Amino acid sequence: MIDFDHGTAAAPNGNNSGTGARNGGDLVVETLEALGAKTVFGIPGQHALGLFDAMGRGNLQFVSSRVENNSAFAADGYSRATGEVGVLFLSTGPGALTSLAGLQEAYATGVPMVVVASQIPLEGLGARRKGMLHQLDDQKASAANVTKSQRLIQHASGIPSAIQDAWTEAISSPQGPVWIEIPQNVLLDPIMVPPVEDALAKAADNPPRVELVREAVKWLEAAERPAIIAGGGTRRGRAEKSLLSIAEKLRAPVICTPGGNGAFPWNHELSLQSWIEDRHMTDLLEDADVLVVIGSSLGEVTSNYFTFEPRGRIIQIDAEPRVLESNRPGLGIRADAGQALAALDEVLSSERATNASWHGSPPEDLVKDSLAKVRARLESQDLGKELKFMADIREAVPADMQTFWDMTISAYWGWSCWDAREGQFHSAQGAGGLGFGFPAAIGGAVGLETVGKPGRVLAVSGDGSSMYSISELATARQHNVPVTWLIVDDGGYGILREYMVGAFGKATATELARPDFVKLAEAFGVPATRVAPEEVGEALRAGFAADGPNVVVVETLLKMFAPTHLDG
């Protein structure tokens, strides 16, 4: 059972909570509760104490992280695991700025979050340098690159509507974090506004245009070699059922990007799985006469590092209009992936499947042959340890367990080879920052408990990335969060070492002094064990059976499979 905290911060001078008077902080808490929020992540700070004092009069559960960017990762993981809105409370200045790296991942991946940051008192806002603690010229401008929008609330009466609007924007496709900031005095001053009784937020409709659906169907029904790339937008739009139906109607091979991992059944006869960085898959996709790209920009990884040169026509579906045709010309359909695929599925004829033929070969045979070529390529390299290591992890992880992966060699393998089964695969591929895995897993486990689906989750990090979030062992212990953290210790930034050796013949500044992770975890009161690579499965199973958080450390040097975008 997770041990949640409720707001218990001491009231600052000037707060009227002791007299029973309500203030702006109460309006924040009441509105969030009315919208359905149950859990908040963050760290208290001087200008935000009105928020935390108000939580003590409400029902929001509070999870206290140790660093603000980890609070943002945790709120992100909460949202990914549950499909609900993550809520983050931030203090002013350094606290707000420290969260930005975590928010960049949520923004890049399209994770709905409501961020409530405090501000200095109203009289200090603007470029006037009054010397107030944490003062910035324009705090919300710092968040402009990593949130959908930013709002400053200057009057308590505007709090409920602003938070309701922010929630609506966060859940409307393209989803993402929305930033609200409230000055200290607005949070603390007594108010005349009555208690918030209800707040409604409904995602804005984002359907495809009728003429674009009609044109796309015309292309697809005439295609002989249709193929599909399913990106992260497919999962965000909950389009899996429609994707499966369309693929079977078209008999179209489907490949998932790292963000789309799990959008299509791994072992389906049309599944190319997630080997998006393999040249055999690039060749197949280039040969498609109509390629449907769903919820992906055809960016760096998906295009096999911009070596992808499609010869057929492209239908690109995305909720974010800036993504459309950003890398390749095509028929751009701005729409939520779920709505767009449902519309296509409704019109496509089930009789269309008989037309599919890849130069005389059935698409199912093409898929089987392509996967066999990938396996043969891997087996031709000295990767037995890596293949067994990933297979042992997959065998140990229950089929329905959610997993959270940091930017580490194990995760790069996972992008291509991880079968999510009935669980979900989450990684930091959106922005690519370090430190995501463990705090996001904490948020994910908290979220599952909150929505009545308690269960353990797995976090996977390298020794370098783990140091970004090592302080969150205290959070996991404090709240007794059921997270098993696998740390793969290779003595440095392993992937950067590999890149530098490959490019320059030697690596510079990639080797790291690091702690004894087992002793360090135990110092936090978290059980930990160190095992050899061949024992990772057994150690994980023991960790999954335990109560609360635990750590498994494996000291090994893993290699990546050879890149294919450099061939020729």
Coordinates of C-alpha atoms in Angstrom, one line a residue:
M1 CA 0.0 0.0 0.0
I2 CA 1.4 3.4 -1.0
D3 CA 1.6 5.9 1.8
F4 CA 0.4 9.2 0.6
D5 CA 1.0 12.6 2.2
H6 CA -1.5 15.4 2.4
G7 CA -0.5 19.1 2.6
T8 CA 0.9 19.8 6.1
A9 CA 3.1 22.8 5.6
A10 CA 3.1 25.4 8.3
A11 CA 1.1 28.5 7.4
P12 CA 3.2 31.6 6.6
N13 CA 2.5 35.0 8.2
G14 CA -0.6 36.5 6.7
N15 CA -2.4 33.3 6.0
N16 CA -5.9 33.3 7.4
S17 CA -6.3 29.5 7.5
G18 CA -6.3 29.5 11.2
T19 CA -9.4 31.7 11.3
G20 CA -11.3 29.5 8.9
A21 CA -11.1 32.1 6.1
R22 CA -10.6 30.7 2.6
N23 CA -8.0 32.0 0.2
G24 CA -6.8 31.5 -3.4
G25 CA -5.0 28.3 -2.5
D26 CA -8.4 26.8 -1.6
L27 CA -9.8 27.7 -5.0
V28 CA -6.9 25.9 -6.7
V29 CA -7.4 22.7 -4.6
E30 CA -11.2 22.8 -4.9
T31 CA -11.1 23.3 -8.7
L32 CA -8.6 20.5 -9.2
E33 CA -10.7 18.1 -7.0
A34 CA -13.9 19.1 -9.0
L35 CA -12.1 18.2 -12.2
G36 CA -11.2 14.8 -10.9
A37 CA -7.6 15.3 -9.7
K38 CA -6.6 13.0 -6.8
T39 CA -2.9 13.2 -6.7
V40 CA -0.4 16.1 -6.9
F41 CA 3.4 15.9 -7.4
G42 CA 5.9 18.6 -6.4
I43 CA 8.0 20.3 -3.7
P44 CA 6.9 23.0 -1.3
G45 CA 8.5 26.5 -1.6
Q46 CA 8.1 29.9 0.0
H47 CA 5.8 31.5 -2.5
A48 CA 3.8 28.3 -2.9
L49 CA 3.0 27.6 0.7
G50 CA -0.6 28.8 0.2
L51 CA -1.1 25.9 -2.1
F52 CA 0.2 23.4 0.4
D53 CA -1.7 24.9 3.3
A54 CA -4.9 24.6 1.3
M55 CA -4.1 20.9 0.5
G56 CA -4.3 20.3 4.2
R57 CA -8.0 21.3 4.0
G58 CA -8.7 19.2 0.9
N59 CA -8.5 15.6 -0.3
L60 CA -5.6 15.7 -2.7
Q61 CA -2.9 13.2 -2.1
F62 CA 0.6 14.7 -2.3
V63 CA 3.8 12.9 -3.4
S64 CA 6.9 14.9 -2.4
S65 CA 9.8 14.5 -4.8
R66 CA 13.3 15.7 -4.0
V67 CA 14.1 17.6 -7.2
E68 CA 11.6 19.5 -9.4
N69 CA 12.4 17.9 -12.7
N70 CA 11.8 14.5 -11.1
S71 CA 8.4 15.8 -9.9
A72 CA 7.6 16.7 -13.5
F73 CA 8.8 13.2 -14.6
A74 CA 6.6 11.6 -11.9
A75 CA 3.5 13.6 -13.0
D76 CA 4.3 12.5 -16.6
G77 CA 4.5 8.9 -15.5
Y78 CA 1.3 9.1 -13.6
S79 CA -0.5 10.4 -16.7
R80 CA 1.1 7.8 -19.0
A81 CA 0.2 4.9 -16.7
T82 CA -3.4 5.9 -16.1
G83 CA -4.5 8.1 -19.0
E84 CA -5.4 10.8 -16.5
V85 CA -4.1 14.3 -16.2
G86 CA -0.9 14.7 -14.2
V87 CA -0.8 17.6 -11.7
L88 CA 2.4 19.4 -10.7
F89 CA 2.8 22.1 -8.0
L90 CA 6.0 24.2 -8.3
S91 CA 7.6 27.0 -6.4
T92 CA 9.0 30.1 -7.9
G93 CA 12.2 30.8 -9.7
P94 CA 14.8 28.0 -9.3
G95 CA 12.0 25.5 -8.5
A96 CA 10.0 26.4 -11.6
L97 CA 13.1 26.5 -13.8
T98 CA 14.4 23.1 -12.5
S99 CA 11.2 21.4 -13.7
L100 CA 11.7 22.4 -17.4
A101 CA 13.7 19.4 -18.5
G102 CA 11.0 17.1 -17.2
L103 CA 8.3 19.2 -18.9
Q104 CA 10.1 19.1 -22.2
E105 CA 9.7 15.3 -22.2
A106 CA 6.0 15.6 -21.5
Y107 CA 5.6 18.3 -24.2
A108 CA 7.5 16.4 -26.8
T109 CA 5.5 13.2 -26.1
G110 CA 2.1 14.8 -25.7
V111 CA 1.4 14.0 -22.1
P112 CA -1.5 15.9 -20.5
M113 CA -0.5 17.8 -17.4
V114 CA -1.6 20.9 -15.5
V115 CA 1.3 22.7 -13.9
V116 CA 0.6 25.2 -11.1
A117 CA 3.6 27.4 -10.3
S118 CA 3.7 30.1 -7.7
Q119 CA 4.9 33.6 -8.4
I120 CA 6.3 36.5 -6.4
P121 CA 3.7 39.0 -5.1
L122 CA 2.0 41.0 -7.8
E123 CA 3.9 44.2 -7.0
G124 CA 7.1 42.6 -8.1
L125 CA 6.0 41.3 -11.5
G126 CA 7.5 42.7 -14.6
A127 CA 11.1 43.9 -15.2
R128 CA 11.2 46.0 -12.0
R129 CA 14.1 44.6 -9.9
K130 CA 12.8 44.9 -6.4
G131 CA 15.2 42.2 -5.2
M132 CA 12.5 39.7 -4.2
L133 CA 13.5 36.2 -3.6
H134 CA 13.4 34.0 -6.8
Q135 CA 12.4 37.1 -8.9
L136 CA 12.5 36.6 -12.7
D137 CA 11.7 39.2 -15.4
D138 CA 9.0 36.8 -16.9
Q139 CA 8.9 33.4 -15.3
K140 CA 6.2 32.0 -17.6
A141 CA 8.3 32.9 -20.7
S142 CA 10.8 30.3 -19.5
A143 CA 8.1 27.6 -19.9
A144 CA 7.1 28.7 -23.4
N145 CA 9.2 26.1 -25.2
V146 CA 8.0 23.2 -23.1
T147 CA 4.3 23.8 -22.5
K148 CA 1.3 24.3 -24.7
S149 CA 0.4 27.6 -23.2
Q150 CA 1.2 29.8 -20.2
R151 CA -1.2 31.8 -18.0
L152 CA -0.7 34.3 -15.2
I153 CA -3.6 34.7 -12.8
Q154 CA -3.8 38.1 -11.1
H155 CA -7.1 37.8 -9.3
A156 CA -8.4 34.9 -7.1
S157 CA -11.8 35.0 -8.8
G158 CA -10.1 34.0 -12.1
I159 CA -8.5 30.8 -10.6
P160 CA -11.4 28.3 -11.2
S161 CA -12.0 29.2 -14.8
A162 CA -8.3 29.4 -15.6
I163 CA -7.6 25.9 -14.2
Q164 CA -10.7 24.5 -15.9
D165 CA -9.5 26.0 -19.2
A166 CA -6.0 24.6 -18.7
W167 CA -7.3 21.1 -18.0
T168 CA -9.4 21.3 -21.2
E169 CA -6.4 22.4 -23.2
A170 CA -4.2 19.7 -21.7
I171 CA -6.5 16.8 -22.7
S172 CA -7.3 18.2 -26.1
S173 CA -5.3 16.8 -28.9
P174 CA -2.5 17.4 -29.4
Q175 CA -2.3 16.8 -25.6
G176 CA 0.4 18.3 -23.5
P177 CA 1.3 20.2 -20.3
V178 CA -0.2 23.6 -19.6
W179 CA 1.4 26.2 -17.3
I180 CA -0.5 28.4 -14.8
E181 CA 1.2 30.7 -12.3
I182 CA -0.3 32.4 -9.4
P183 CA 1.4 35.2 -7.3
Q184 CA 2.0 34.5 -3.6
N185 CA -0.5 37.1 -2.4
V186 CA -3.2 35.9 -4.7
L187 CA -2.8 32.4 -3.1
L188 CA -2.8 33.8 0.5
D189 CA -5.3 36.7 0.6
P190 CA -8.8 36.0 1.9
I191 CA -11.5 35.7 -0.8
M192 CA -15.2 36.2 -1.3
V193 CA -15.5 33.6 -4.0
P194 CA -17.7 30.7 -2.8
P195 CA -16.4 27.1 -2.7
V196 CA -16.0 25.5 -6.1
E197 CA -18.8 22.9 -6.5
D198 CA -18.2 21.7 -10.1
A199 CA -15.8 22.2 -12.9
L200 CA -16.2 20.6 -16.3
A201 CA -13.5 19.9 -18.8
K202 CA -14.1 18.1 -22.1
A203 CA -11.5 17.6 -24.8
A204 CA -12.0 19.7 -27.9
D205 CA -13.1 17.7 -30.9
N206 CA -10.4 17.1 -33.5
P207 CA -11.9 15.1 -36.4
P208 CA -10.4 14.7 -39.9
R209 CA -11.9 16.7 -42.7
V210 CA -14.3 14.7 -44.8
E211 CA -12.7 15.4 -48.2
L212 CA -9.3 14.3 -46.8
V213 CA -10.7 11.0 -45.6
R214 CA -12.3 10.5 -48.9
E215 CA -9.0 11.1 -50.7
A216 CA -7.1 8.9 -48.4
V217 CA -9.5 6.0 -48.9
K218 CA -9.2 6.4 -52.6
W219 CA -5.5 6.1 -52.4
L220 CA -5.6 3.1 -50.1
E221 CA -8.2 1.2 -52.0
A222 CA -6.1 1.5 -55.2
A223 CA -2.8 0.5 -53.4
E224 CA -1.1 -2.8 -54.0
R225 CA 1.6 -2.3 -51.3
P226 CA 0.2 -0.3 -48.5
A227 CA 2.2 -0.1 -45.2
I228 CA 1.7 1.7 -41.9
I229 CA 4.0 3.4 -39.4
A230 CA 2.3 3.7 -36.0
G231 CA 3.8 6.5 -33.9
G232 CA 3.1 7.7 -30.4
G233 CA 0.0 9.6 -31.4
T234 CA -1.6 6.2 -32.1
R235 CA -1.4 5.3 -28.5
R236 CA -2.3 8.8 -27.2
G237 CA -5.4 8.7 -29.5
R238 CA -6.3 5.2 -28.3
A239 CA -6.5 4.2 -31.9
E240 CA -5.2 0.6 -31.4
K241 CA -8.6 -1.1 -32.3
S242 CA -9.1 0.9 -35.5
L243 CA -5.4 0.4 -36.5
L244 CA -5.8 -3.3 -36.2
S245 CA -9.0 -3.3 -38.3
I246 CA -7.5 -1.1 -41.0
A247 CA -4.3 -3.1 -41.2
E248 CA -6.3 -6.3 -41.6
K249 CA -8.6 -4.8 -44.3
L250 CA -5.6 -3.6 -46.2
R251 CA -3.3 -6.5 -45.4
A252 CA -0.8 -3.7 -44.7
P253 CA 2.5 -4.4 -42.8
V254 CA 2.6 -2.3 -39.6
I255 CA 5.8 -1.1 -37.8
C256 CA 5.7 0.8 -34.5
T257 CA 8.0 3.7 -33.6
P258 CA 9.5 3.7 -30.1
G259 CA 6.6 6.0 -29.0
G260 CA 4.1 3.7 -30.7
N261 CA 5.5 0.5 -29.2
G262 CA 2.4 -1.6 -28.2
A263 CA 0.0 0.1 -30.6
F264 CA -0.1 -3.1 -32.7
P265 CA 0.0 -6.7 -31.6
W266 CA 3.6 -7.8 -31.6
N267 CA 3.1 -11.3 -33.0
H268 CA 0.5 -10.5 -35.5
E269 CA 1.2 -11.8 -39.0
L270 CA 1.3 -8.2 -40.3
S271 CA 3.5 -6.9 -37.5
L272 CA 7.0 -5.7 -38.3
Q273 CA 7.3 -5.1 -34.6
S274 CA 9.5 -2.0 -33.8
W275 CA 12.7 -2.6 -35.8
I276 CA 12.4 0.9 -37.2
E277 CA 16.2 1.5 -37.2
D278 CA 16.9 -1.6 -39.4
R279 CA 17.7 -1.1 -43.1
H280 CA 15.7 -4.2 -44.0
M281 CA 12.6 -2.4 -42.6
T282 CA 13.6 0.9 -44.2
D283 CA 13.8 -0.9 -47.6
L284 CA 10.4 -2.4 -47.2
L285 CA 8.8 0.9 -46.2
E286 CA 10.5 2.7 -49.1
D287 CA 8.8 0.2 -51.5
A288 CA 5.3 0.9 -50.2
D289 CA 3.1 2.5 -52.9
V290 CA 1.0 4.1 -50.1
L291 CA 2.5 4.7 -46.7
V292 CA 0.2 5.7 -43.8
V293 CA 2.1 7.6 -41.0
I294 CA 0.1 8.0 -37.8
G295 CA 1.1 10.2 -35.0
S296 CA 4.7 10.5 -36.1
S297 CA 6.8 13.3 -37.7
L298 CA 9.0 10.8 -39.6
G299 CA 11.7 12.2 -37.5
E300 CA 15.3 11.2 -36.8
V301 CA 14.8 7.7 -35.4
T302 CA 11.7 6.8 -37.4
S303 CA 13.4 7.8 -40.7
N304 CA 16.4 5.7 -39.8
Y305 CA 18.3 8.9 -39.2
F306 CA 16.9 10.7 -42.3
T307 CA 18.1 8.0 -44.7
F308 CA 14.5 7.0 -45.5
E309 CA 13.6 7.8 -49.1
P310 CA 10.0 6.6 -49.8
R311 CA 9.1 6.1 -53.4
G312 CA 5.3 6.0 -52.9
R313 CA 2.7 8.4 -51.7
I314 CA 2.4 9.3 -48.0
I315 CA -0.7 9.8 -45.9
Q316 CA 0.3 11.5 -42.7
I317 CA -2.2 11.8 -39.8
D318 CA -1.3 14.0 -36.7
A319 CA -3.1 16.1 -34.2
E320 CA -0.3 18.7 -34.3
P321 CA -0.4 20.7 -37.6
R322 CA 3.3 21.6 -37.3
V323 CA 4.2 18.0 -37.7
L324 CA 2.4 17.5 -41.0
E325 CA 4.8 17.3 -44.0
S326 CA 7.6 18.6 -41.7
N327 CA 9.9 15.9 -43.2
R328 CA 8.1 14.5 -46.2
P329 CA 5.4 15.8 -48.6
G330 CA 2.2 14.0 -48.5
L331 CA -1.5 14.1 -47.8
G332 CA -1.6 15.8 -44.4
I333 CA -4.6 15.1 -42.2
R334 CA -4.7 17.2 -39.1
A335 CA -6.8 15.2 -36.6
D336 CA -6.7 13.1 -33.5
A337 CA -5.4 9.7 -34.4
G338 CA -8.3 7.9 -32.8
Q339 CA -10.9 9.9 -34.7
A340 CA -9.0 9.8 -38.0
L341 CA -8.5 6.0 -38.0
A342 CA -12.1 5.4 -36.9
A343 CA -13.2 7.5 -39.8
L344 CA -11.0 5.7 -42.3
D345 CA -12.0 2.3 -40.9
E346 CA -15.7 3.1 -41.3
V347 CA -15.3 3.8 -45.0
L348 CA -12.7 1.2 -46.0
S349 CA -14.2 -1.9 -47.5
S350 CA -13.3 -5.2 -45.9
E351 CA -13.1 -6.7 -49.4
R352 CA -10.1 -4.6 -50.2
A353 CA -7.7 -7.1 -48.6
T354 CA -7.6 -9.4 -51.7
N355 CA -5.7 -6.7 -53.7
A356 CA -2.5 -6.6 -51.5
S357 CA 0.5 -8.0 -53.3
W358 CA 4.2 -7.0 -52.9
H359 CA 5.6 -7.9 -56.4
G360 CA 3.7 -11.1 -56.4
S361 CA 4.4 -12.0 -52.7
P362 CA 1.7 -12.0 -50.0
P363 CA 2.4 -9.2 -47.4
E364 CA 2.3 -11.8 -44.6
D365 CA 5.3 -13.6 -46.2
L366 CA 7.1 -10.3 -46.7
V367 CA 6.7 -9.6 -43.0
K368 CA 8.0 -13.0 -42.0
D369 CA 10.9 -12.7 -44.4
S370 CA 11.8 -9.2 -43.2
L371 CA 11.8 -10.2 -39.5
A372 CA 14.0 -13.2 -40.4
K373 CA 16.5 -10.9 -42.1
V374 CA 16.6 -8.7 -39.0
R375 CA 17.3 -11.8 -36.8
A376 CA 20.0 -13.0 -39.1
R377 CA 21.7 -9.6 -39.1
L378 CA 21.7 -9.5 -35.3
E379 CA 22.9 -13.1 -35.0
S380 CA 25.8 -12.3 -37.4
Q381 CA 27.1 -9.8 -34.8
D382 CA 28.6 -10.6 -31.4
L383 CA 25.4 -9.8 -29.5
G384 CA 24.6 -13.0 -27.7
K385 CA 24.9 -11.4 -24.2
E386 CA 22.7 -8.5 -25.2
L387 CA 20.0 -10.6 -26.8
K388 CA 19.9 -13.0 -23.8
F389 CA 19.9 -10.1 -21.3
M390 CA 16.8 -8.4 -22.9
A391 CA 15.1 -11.8 -23.3
D392 CA 15.7 -12.6 -19.6
I393 CA 14.2 -9.3 -18.6
R394 CA 11.2 -9.8 -20.9
E395 CA 10.6 -13.3 -19.5
A396 CA 10.8 -12.1 -15.9
V397 CA 8.4 -9.1 -16.3
P398 CA 4.7 -10.0 -16.0
A399 CA 2.8 -9.6 -19.2
D400 CA 0.6 -6.8 -17.8
M401 CA 3.4 -4.8 -16.1
Q402 CA 4.2 -1.3 -17.2
T403 CA 7.8 -0.5 -17.7
F404 CA 9.7 2.9 -17.7
W405 CA 13.0 3.2 -19.5
D406 CA 15.7 5.9 -19.2
M407 CA 17.9 6.9 -22.1
T408 CA 20.4 4.0 -21.8
I409 CA 21.6 1.2 -24.0
S410 CA 19.0 -1.2 -22.5
A411 CA 16.3 1.2 -23.5
Y412 CA 17.7 1.6 -27.0
W413 CA 17.4 -2.1 -27.4
G414 CA 13.9 -2.0 -25.9
W415 CA 12.8 0.6 -28.6
S416 CA 13.3 -2.2 -31.1
C417 CA 12.9 -5.5 -29.4
W418 CA 10.5 -5.0 -26.4
D419 CA 7.1 -6.7 -26.7
A420 CA 4.9 -4.7 -24.4
R421 CA 2.3 -7.6 -24.3
E422 CA -0.6 -6.5 -22.1
G423 CA 1.5 -3.8 -20.4
Q424 CA 2.8 -0.5 -21.6
F425 CA 6.3 0.5 -22.7
H426 CA 7.3 4.1 -21.7
S427 CA 10.5 5.8 -22.5
A428 CA 12.1 9.2 -22.7
Q429 CA 12.4 9.2 -26.5
G430 CA 10.3 12.4 -26.9
A431 CA 13.0 14.8 -25.7
G432 CA 15.7 12.3 -24.9
G433 CA 16.8 13.7 -21.5
L434 CA 18.4 11.6 -18.8
G435 CA 16.7 10.7 -15.5
F436 CA 13.2 9.9 -16.7
G437 CA 12.9 6.2 -15.8
F438 CA 12.8 6.0 -12.0
P439 CA 10.7 9.1 -11.1
A440 CA 8.3 8.4 -14.0
A441 CA 7.9 4.8 -12.6
I442 CA 7.2 6.2 -9.2
G443 CA 4.5 8.4 -10.7
G444 CA 3.2 5.4 -12.7
A445 CA 2.9 3.2 -9.6
V446 CA 1.2 6.0 -7.7
G447 CA -1.2 6.5 -10.5
L448 CA -2.2 2.8 -10.7
E449 CA -2.9 2.8 -7.0
T450 CA -4.9 6.0 -7.2
V451 CA -7.2 4.7 -10.0
G452 CA -7.8 1.4 -8.2
K453 CA -5.4 -0.8 -10.3
P454 CA -2.5 -1.2 -7.9
G455 CA 0.5 -3.0 -9.2
R456 CA 4.3 -3.0 -9.4
V457 CA 6.2 -1.3 -12.2
L458 CA 9.7 -1.6 -13.5
A459 CA 12.2 1.2 -14.1
V460 CA 15.4 0.7 -16.1
S461 CA 18.4 3.1 -16.0
G462 CA 22.1 3.1 -16.6
D463 CA 24.5 4.2 -14.0
G464 CA 24.9 7.6 -15.6
S465 CA 21.2 8.3 -15.9
S466 CA 20.4 6.8 -12.5
M467 CA 22.4 9.6 -10.8
Y468 CA 20.0 12.2 -12.2
S469 CA 17.3 10.7 -10.0
I470 CA 19.1 8.8 -7.2
S471 CA 17.6 11.2 -4.6
E472 CA 14.1 9.8 -5.5
L473 CA 15.0 6.7 -3.5
A474 CA 13.9 8.8 -0.6
T475 CA 10.6 9.5 -2.3
A476 CA 10.0 5.8 -3.1
R477 CA 10.8 4.8 0.5
Q478 CA 8.8 7.6 2.1
H479 CA 5.7 6.6 0.1
N480 CA 6.4 2.9 0.0
V481 CA 6.0 2.9 -3.8
P482 CA 6.1 -0.6 -5.5
V483 CA 8.9 0.1 -8.0
T484 CA 11.7 -2.2 -8.9
W485 CA 14.6 -0.2 -10.3
L486 CA 17.0 -2.0 -12.5
I487 CA 20.4 -0.2 -12.8
V488 CA 22.7 -1.4 -15.5
D489 CA 26.1 -0.2 -14.5
D490 CA 28.7 0.0 -17.2
G491 CA 30.9 2.6 -15.6
G492 CA 29.9 5.6 -17.6
Y493 CA 27.7 7.0 -20.3
G494 CA 27.8 3.8 -22.3
I495 CA 26.0 4.9 -25.5
L496 CA 28.1 8.1 -25.7
R497 CA 31.2 6.1 -25.2
E498 CA 30.2 3.8 -28.1
Y499 CA 29.3 6.8 -30.3
M500 CA 32.6 8.5 -29.7
V501 CA 34.7 5.4 -30.2
G502 CA 32.9 4.8 -33.5
A503 CA 33.3 8.3 -34.7
F504 CA 36.7 9.3 -33.3
G505 CA 38.4 6.1 -32.3
K506 CA 38.4 7.0 -28.6
A507 CA 36.0 8.3 -26.0
T508 CA 36.5 11.5 -23.9
A509 CA 34.7 12.4 -20.7
T510 CA 32.4 9.4 -20.7
E511 CA 33.8 7.5 -17.8
L512 CA 32.2 8.1 -14.4
A513 CA 33.0 7.7 -10.8
R514 CA 29.9 6.2 -9.2
P515 CA 28.7 5.0 -5.8
D516 CA 28.1 1.5 -4.6
F517 CA 24.5 1.5 -5.7
V518 CA 23.6 -1.4 -3.4
K519 CA 25.0 0.4 -0.3
L520 CA 23.5 3.7 -1.4
A521 CA 20.0 2.2 -1.8
E522 CA 20.3 0.5 1.6
A523 CA 21.2 3.8 3.1
F524 CA 17.8 5.1 2.0
G525 CA 16.2 2.0 3.5
V526 CA 15.6 0.5 0.1
P527 CA 16.5 -3.2 -0.3
A528 CA 19.0 -3.8 -3.1
T529 CA 21.0 -6.6 -4.7
R530 CA 23.9 -6.9 -7.2
V531 CA 23.8 -9.8 -9.6
A532 CA 25.6 -11.0 -12.7
P533 CA 23.9 -10.5 -16.1
E534 CA 22.8 -14.1 -16.3
E535 CA 21.0 -13.8 -13.0
V536 CA 19.0 -10.7 -13.9
G537 CA 15.7 -12.6 -14.5
E538 CA 15.8 -14.3 -11.1
A539 CA 16.7 -11.1 -9.3
L540 CA 13.8 -9.2 -11.0
R541 CA 11.3 -11.9 -10.1
A542 CA 12.4 -11.7 -6.4
G543 CA 12.1 -7.9 -6.6
F544 CA 8.6 -8.1 -8.1
A545 CA 7.5 -10.4 -5.2
A546 CA 8.6 -8.0 -2.5
D547 CA 6.8 -5.1 -0.8
G548 CA 7.7 -1.5 -1.5
P549 CA 10.7 -0.3 -3.6
N550 CA 13.8 -2.3 -4.4
V551 CA 16.8 -2.0 -6.6
V552 CA 18.6 -4.6 -8.8
V553 CA 22.1 -3.7 -9.9
V554 CA 23.8 -5.5 -12.8
E555 CA 27.4 -4.6 -13.7
T556 CA 27.9 -5.3 -17.4
L557 CA 28.9 -3.6 -20.6
L558 CA 26.2 -3.9 -23.2
K559 CA 26.7 -3.1 -26.9
M560 CA 24.3 -1.7 -29.4
F561 CA 23.5 -3.5 -32.7
A562 CA 25.4 -2.1 -35.6
P563 CA 23.7 1.0 -37.1
T564 CA 22.3 0.4 -40.6
H565 CA 21.9 4.1 -41.6
L566 CA 25.7 4.2 -42.1
D567 CA 25.7 1.3 -44.6
G568 CA 26.9 2.3 -48.0

